[in-house]
mmCIF file of C-alpha atoms and ligand atoms in Angstrom:
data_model
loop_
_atom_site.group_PDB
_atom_site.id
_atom_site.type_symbol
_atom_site.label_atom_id
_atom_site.label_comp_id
_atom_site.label_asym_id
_atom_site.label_seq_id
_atom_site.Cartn_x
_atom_site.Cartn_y
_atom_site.Cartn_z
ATOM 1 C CA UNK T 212 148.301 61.888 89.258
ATOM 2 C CA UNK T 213 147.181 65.003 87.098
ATOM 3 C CA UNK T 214 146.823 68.668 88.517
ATOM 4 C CA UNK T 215 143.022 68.228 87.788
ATOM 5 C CA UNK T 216 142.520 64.967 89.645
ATOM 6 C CA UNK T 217 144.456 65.906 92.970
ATOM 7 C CA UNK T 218 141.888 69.130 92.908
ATOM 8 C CA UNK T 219 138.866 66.815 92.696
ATOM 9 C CA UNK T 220 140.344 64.736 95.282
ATOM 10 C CA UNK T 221 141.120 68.159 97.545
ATOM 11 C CA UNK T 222 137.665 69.037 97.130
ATOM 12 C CA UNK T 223 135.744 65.957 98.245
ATOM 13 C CA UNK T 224 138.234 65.995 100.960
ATOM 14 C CA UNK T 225 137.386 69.248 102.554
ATOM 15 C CA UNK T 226 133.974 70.225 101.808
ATOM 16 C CA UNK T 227 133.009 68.021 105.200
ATOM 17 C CA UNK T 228 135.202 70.556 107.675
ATOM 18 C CA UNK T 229 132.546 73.338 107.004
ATOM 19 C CA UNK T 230 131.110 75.515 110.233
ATOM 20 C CA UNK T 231 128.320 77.709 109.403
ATOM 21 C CA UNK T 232 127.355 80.717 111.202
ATOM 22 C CA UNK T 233 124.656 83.182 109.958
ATOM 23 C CA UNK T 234 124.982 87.406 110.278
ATOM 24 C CA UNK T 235 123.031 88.626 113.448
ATOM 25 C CA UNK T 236 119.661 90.760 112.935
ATOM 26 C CA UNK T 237 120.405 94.834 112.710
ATOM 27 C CA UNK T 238 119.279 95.995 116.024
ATOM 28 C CA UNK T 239 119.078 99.907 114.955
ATOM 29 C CA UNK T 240 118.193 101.149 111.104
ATOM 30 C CA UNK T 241 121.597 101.256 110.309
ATOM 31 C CA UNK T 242 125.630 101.407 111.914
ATOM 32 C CA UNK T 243 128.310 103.080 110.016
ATOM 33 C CA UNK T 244 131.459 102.326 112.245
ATOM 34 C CA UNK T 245 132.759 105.208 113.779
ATOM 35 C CA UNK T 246 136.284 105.297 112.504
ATOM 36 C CA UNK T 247 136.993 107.154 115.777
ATOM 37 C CA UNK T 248 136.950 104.303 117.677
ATOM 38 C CA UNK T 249 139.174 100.957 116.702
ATOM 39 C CA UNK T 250 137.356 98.609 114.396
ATOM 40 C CA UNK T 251 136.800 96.295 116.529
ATOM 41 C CA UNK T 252 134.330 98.269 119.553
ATOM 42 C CA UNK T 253 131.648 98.302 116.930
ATOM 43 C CA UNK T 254 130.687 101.766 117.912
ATOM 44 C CA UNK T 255 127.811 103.275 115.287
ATOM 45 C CA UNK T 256 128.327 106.986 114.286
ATOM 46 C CA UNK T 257 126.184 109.273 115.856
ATOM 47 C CA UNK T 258 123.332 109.173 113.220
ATOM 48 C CA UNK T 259 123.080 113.228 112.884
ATOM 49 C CA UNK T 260 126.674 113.203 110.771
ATOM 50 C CA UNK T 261 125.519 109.940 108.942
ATOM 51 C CA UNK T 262 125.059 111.153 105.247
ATOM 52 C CA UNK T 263 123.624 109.521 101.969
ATOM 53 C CA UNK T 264 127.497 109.208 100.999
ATOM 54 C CA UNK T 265 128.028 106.530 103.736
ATOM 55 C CA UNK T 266 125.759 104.416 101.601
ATOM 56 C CA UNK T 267 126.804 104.430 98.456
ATOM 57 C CA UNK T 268 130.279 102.421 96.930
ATOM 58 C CA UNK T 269 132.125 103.872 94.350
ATOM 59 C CA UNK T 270 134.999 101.343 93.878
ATOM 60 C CA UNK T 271 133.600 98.795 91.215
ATOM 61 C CA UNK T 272 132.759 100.645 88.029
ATOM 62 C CA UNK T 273 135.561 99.234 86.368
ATOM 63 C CA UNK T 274 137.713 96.258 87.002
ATOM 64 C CA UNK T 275 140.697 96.688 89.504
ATOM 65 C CA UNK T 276 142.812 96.657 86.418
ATOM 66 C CA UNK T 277 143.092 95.544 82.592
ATOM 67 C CA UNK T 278 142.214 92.017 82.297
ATOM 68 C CA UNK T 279 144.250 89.764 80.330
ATOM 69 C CA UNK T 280 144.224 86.228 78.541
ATOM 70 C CA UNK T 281 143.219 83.715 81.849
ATOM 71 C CA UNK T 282 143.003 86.565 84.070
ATOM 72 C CA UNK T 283 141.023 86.454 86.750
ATOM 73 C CA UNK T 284 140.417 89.074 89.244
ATOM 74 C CA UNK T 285 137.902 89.860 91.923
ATOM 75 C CA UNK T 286 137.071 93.379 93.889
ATOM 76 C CA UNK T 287 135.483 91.693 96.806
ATOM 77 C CA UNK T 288 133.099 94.870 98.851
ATOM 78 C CA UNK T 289 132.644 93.258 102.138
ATOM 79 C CA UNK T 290 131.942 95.736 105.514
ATOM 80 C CA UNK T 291 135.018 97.008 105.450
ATOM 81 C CA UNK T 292 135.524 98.587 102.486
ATOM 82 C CA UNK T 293 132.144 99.769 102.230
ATOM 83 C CA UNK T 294 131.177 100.334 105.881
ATOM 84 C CA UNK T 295 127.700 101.253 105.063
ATOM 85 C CA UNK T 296 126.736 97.616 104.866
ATOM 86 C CA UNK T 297 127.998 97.389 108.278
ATOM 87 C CA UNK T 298 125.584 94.968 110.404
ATOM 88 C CA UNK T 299 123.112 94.377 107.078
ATOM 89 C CA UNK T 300 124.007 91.212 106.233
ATOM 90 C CA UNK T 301 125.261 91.363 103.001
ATOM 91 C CA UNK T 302 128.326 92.237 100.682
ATOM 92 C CA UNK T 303 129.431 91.353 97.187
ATOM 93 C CA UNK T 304 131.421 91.124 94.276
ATOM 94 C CA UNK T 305 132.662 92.302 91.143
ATOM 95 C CA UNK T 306 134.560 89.552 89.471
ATOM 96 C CA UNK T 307 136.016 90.269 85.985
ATOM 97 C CA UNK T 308 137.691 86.978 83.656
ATOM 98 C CA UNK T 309 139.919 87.536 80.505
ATOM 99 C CA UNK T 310 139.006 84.554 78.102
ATOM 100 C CA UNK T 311 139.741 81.437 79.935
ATOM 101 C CA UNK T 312 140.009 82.636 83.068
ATOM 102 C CA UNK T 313 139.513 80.932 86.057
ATOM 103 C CA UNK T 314 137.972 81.298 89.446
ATOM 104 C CA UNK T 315 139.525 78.356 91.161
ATOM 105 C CA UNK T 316 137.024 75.870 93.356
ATOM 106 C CA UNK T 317 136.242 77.787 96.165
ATOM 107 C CA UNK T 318 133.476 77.907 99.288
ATOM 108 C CA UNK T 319 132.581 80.831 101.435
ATOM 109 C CA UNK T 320 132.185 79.675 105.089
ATOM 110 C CA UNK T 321 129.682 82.010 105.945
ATOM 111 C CA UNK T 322 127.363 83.201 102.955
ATOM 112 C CA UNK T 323 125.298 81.768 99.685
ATOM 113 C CA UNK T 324 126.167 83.724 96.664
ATOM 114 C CA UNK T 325 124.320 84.196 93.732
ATOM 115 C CA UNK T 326 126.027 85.172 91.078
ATOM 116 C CA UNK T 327 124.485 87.495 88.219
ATOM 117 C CA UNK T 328 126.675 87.392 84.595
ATOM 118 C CA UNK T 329 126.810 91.521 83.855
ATOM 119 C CA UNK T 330 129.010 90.226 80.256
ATOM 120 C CA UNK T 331 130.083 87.179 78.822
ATOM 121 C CA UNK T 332 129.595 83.277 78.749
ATOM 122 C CA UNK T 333 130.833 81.190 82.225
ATOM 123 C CA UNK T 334 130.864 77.736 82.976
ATOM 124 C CA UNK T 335 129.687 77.710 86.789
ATOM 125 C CA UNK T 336 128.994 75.427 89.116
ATOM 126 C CA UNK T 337 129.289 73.885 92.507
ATOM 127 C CA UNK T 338 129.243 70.293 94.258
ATOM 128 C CA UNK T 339 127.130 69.313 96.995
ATOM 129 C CA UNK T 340 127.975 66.808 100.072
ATOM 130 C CA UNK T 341 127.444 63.783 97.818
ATOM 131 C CA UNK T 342 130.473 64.871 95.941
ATOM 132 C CA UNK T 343 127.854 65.870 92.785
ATOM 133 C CA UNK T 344 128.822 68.031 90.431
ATOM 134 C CA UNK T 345 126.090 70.951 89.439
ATOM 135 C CA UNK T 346 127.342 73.005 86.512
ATOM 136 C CA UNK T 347 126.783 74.709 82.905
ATOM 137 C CA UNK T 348 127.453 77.551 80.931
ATOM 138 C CA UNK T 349 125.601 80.628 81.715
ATOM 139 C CA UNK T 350 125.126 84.045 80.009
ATOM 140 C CA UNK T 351 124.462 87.426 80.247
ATOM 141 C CA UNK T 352 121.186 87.942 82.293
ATOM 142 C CA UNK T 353 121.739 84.762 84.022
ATOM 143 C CA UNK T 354 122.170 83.923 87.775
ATOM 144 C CA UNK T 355 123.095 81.044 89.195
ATOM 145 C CA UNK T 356 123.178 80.639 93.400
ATOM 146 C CA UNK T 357 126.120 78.889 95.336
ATOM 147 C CA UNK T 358 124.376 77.339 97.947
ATOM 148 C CA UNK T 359 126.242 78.125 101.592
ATOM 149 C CA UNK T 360 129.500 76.438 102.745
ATOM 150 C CA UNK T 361 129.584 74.493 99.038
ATOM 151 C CA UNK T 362 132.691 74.358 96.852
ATOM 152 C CA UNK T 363 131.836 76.434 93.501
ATOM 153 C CA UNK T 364 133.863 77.553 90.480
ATOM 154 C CA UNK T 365 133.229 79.521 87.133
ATOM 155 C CA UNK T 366 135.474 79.876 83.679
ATOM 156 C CA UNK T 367 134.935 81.695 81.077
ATOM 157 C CA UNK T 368 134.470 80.466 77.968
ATOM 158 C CA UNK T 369 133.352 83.040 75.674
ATOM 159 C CA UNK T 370 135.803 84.715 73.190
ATOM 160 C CA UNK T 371 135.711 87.928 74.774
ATOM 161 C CA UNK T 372 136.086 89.645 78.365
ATOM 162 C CA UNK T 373 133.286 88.060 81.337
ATOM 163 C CA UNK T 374 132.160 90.295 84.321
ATOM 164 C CA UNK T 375 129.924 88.551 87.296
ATOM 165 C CA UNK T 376 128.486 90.093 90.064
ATOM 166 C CA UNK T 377 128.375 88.344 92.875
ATOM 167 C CA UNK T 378 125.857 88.660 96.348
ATOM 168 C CA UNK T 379 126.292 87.347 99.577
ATOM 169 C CA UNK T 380 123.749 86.714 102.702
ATOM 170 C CA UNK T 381 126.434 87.935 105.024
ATOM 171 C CA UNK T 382 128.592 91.199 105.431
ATOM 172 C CA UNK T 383 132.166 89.026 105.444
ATOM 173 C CA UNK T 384 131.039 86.322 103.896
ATOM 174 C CA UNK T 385 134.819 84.633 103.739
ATOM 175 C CA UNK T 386 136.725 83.196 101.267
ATOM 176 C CA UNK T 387 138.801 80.054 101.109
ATOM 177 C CA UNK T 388 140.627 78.723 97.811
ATOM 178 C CA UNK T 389 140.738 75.231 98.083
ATOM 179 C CA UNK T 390 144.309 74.867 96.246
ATOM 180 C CA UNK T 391 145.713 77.832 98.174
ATOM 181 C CA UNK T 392 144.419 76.561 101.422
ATOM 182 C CA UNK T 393 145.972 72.818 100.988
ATOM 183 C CA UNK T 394 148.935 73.463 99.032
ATOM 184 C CA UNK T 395 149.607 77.270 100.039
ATOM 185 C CA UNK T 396 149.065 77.152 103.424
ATOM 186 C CA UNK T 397 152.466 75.204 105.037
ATOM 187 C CA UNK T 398 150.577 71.905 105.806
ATOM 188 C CA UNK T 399 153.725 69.383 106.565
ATOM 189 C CA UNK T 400 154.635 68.013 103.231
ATOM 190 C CA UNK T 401 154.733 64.836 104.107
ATOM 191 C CA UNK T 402 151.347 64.738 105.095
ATOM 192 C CA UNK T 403 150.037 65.894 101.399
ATOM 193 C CA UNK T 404 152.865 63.733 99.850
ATOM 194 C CA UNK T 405 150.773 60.820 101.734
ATOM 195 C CA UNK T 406 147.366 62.590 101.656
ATOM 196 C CA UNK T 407 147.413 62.625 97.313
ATOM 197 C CA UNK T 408 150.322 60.271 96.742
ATOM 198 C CA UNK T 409 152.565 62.820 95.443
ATOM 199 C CA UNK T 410 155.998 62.875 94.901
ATOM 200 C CA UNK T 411 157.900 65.632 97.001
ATOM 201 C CA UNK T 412 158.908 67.256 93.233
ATOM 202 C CA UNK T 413 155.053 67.289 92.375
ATOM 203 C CA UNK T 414 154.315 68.961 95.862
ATOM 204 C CA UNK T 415 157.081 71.354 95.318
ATOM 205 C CA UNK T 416 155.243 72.553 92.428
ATOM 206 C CA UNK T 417 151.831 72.907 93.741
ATOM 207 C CA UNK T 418 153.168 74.511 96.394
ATOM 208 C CA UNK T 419 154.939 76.884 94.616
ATOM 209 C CA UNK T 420 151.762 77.679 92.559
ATOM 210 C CA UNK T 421 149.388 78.077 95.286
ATOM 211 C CA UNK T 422 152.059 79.866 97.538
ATOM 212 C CA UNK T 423 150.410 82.573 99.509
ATOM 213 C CA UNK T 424 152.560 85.081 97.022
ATOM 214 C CA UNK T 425 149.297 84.209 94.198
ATOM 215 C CA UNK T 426 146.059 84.914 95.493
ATOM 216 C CA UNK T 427 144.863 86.549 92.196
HETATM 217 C C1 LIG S 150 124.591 113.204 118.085
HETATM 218 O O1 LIG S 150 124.974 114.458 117.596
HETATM 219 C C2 LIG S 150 123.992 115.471 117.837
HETATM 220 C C3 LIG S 150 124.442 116.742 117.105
HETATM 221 O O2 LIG S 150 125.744 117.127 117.490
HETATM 222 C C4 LIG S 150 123.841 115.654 119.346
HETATM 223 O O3 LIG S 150 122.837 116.628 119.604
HETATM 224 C C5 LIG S 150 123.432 114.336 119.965
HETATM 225 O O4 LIG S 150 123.387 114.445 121.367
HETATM 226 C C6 LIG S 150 124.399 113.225 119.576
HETATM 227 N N1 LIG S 150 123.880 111.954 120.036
HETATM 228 C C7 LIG S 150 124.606 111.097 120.751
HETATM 229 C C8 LIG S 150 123.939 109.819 121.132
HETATM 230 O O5 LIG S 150 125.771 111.319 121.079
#
């Protein structure tokens, strides 16, 4: 069986195991974490040292780094990197492709994306519970939405470098790489040798791709 046709087949597989969950309503204007407490006490700062720098995100001007041929790389600015979004609802994404790079089929378990081409040409798309496939090539100026929980994917196919920005309807919207999660993941091998009828040398290999050592 090819690469391409065991990812179709992971992908119709686990699209079904998706629990949804939507970000709670604010309950004050707005709650930048006080870094004095842990993380997780969800204390707000007290509002009299909030400034208009605890709103504004700095860290996606440029890409993370030089992208290359089939480079793919994504600056993802969830609540905790930028804690002014803290219990808004929302985050996003810069995600910048060399030519042919890809953003393998993914889903976010908690958030619908849409996802606004700043540069370039990308073939996007996503497949709903009937296993159909929704995709095309769009441009500059062009947005496409991922609707909730559904695997989705984008390449770029222009000549030249591709930038996307990406919005989500939840602060930690969550990420899971379908190839990564079955082949990356330590799943018993004998179950995916049986699951996609692959030999243990052609699970070796996937497994070695998808390790959790590439997550780029
Ligand atoms: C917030 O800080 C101000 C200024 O120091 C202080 O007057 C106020 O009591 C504080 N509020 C709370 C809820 O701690």
């Amino acid at each position: 069986m090819s690469p391409k046709m065991v990812l179709l087949l992971v992908i119709s597989l686990l699209h079904t195991y998706i629990a949804l969950a939507s970000d709670p309503d604010p309950v004050q204007d707005f709650c930048i974490p006080n870094t004095e407490f842990s993380s997780t006490t969800h204390q707000c700062k007290n509002s009299s040292f909030v400034t208009v720098e605890d709103f504004v995100f700095f860290g996606i001007k440029k890409p993370a780094k030089k992208i290359e041929k089939s480079r793919f790389l994504a600056t993802a600015v969830t609540s905790s990197v930028f804690p002014g979004l803290n219990t808004l609802g929302m985050s996003f994404v810069r995600a910048d492709f060399g030519p042919g790079g890809v953003n393998v089929p993914h889903f976010h378990p908690r958030a619908t994306e849409t996802a606004f081409v700043l540069e370039g040409k990308i073939y996007s798309g996503f497949i709903d519970s009937q296993n159909r496939v929704f995709a095309k090539v769009i441009e500059k100026g062009e947005v496409m939405v991922f609707p909730k929980g559904l695997v989705h994917f984008q390449m770029n196919v222009g000549d030249s470098q591709a930038t996307i920005l990406g919005s989500f309807n939840s602060q930690n919207p969550g990420l899971v790489r379908i190839p990564n999660t079955v082949f990356g993941s330590g799943i018993e091998e004998e179950l995916l040798e049986k699951a996609f009828g692959l030999s243990s040398k052609e699970i070796g290999k996937l497994k070695k791709r998808f390790g959790p050592q590439d997550l780029s």
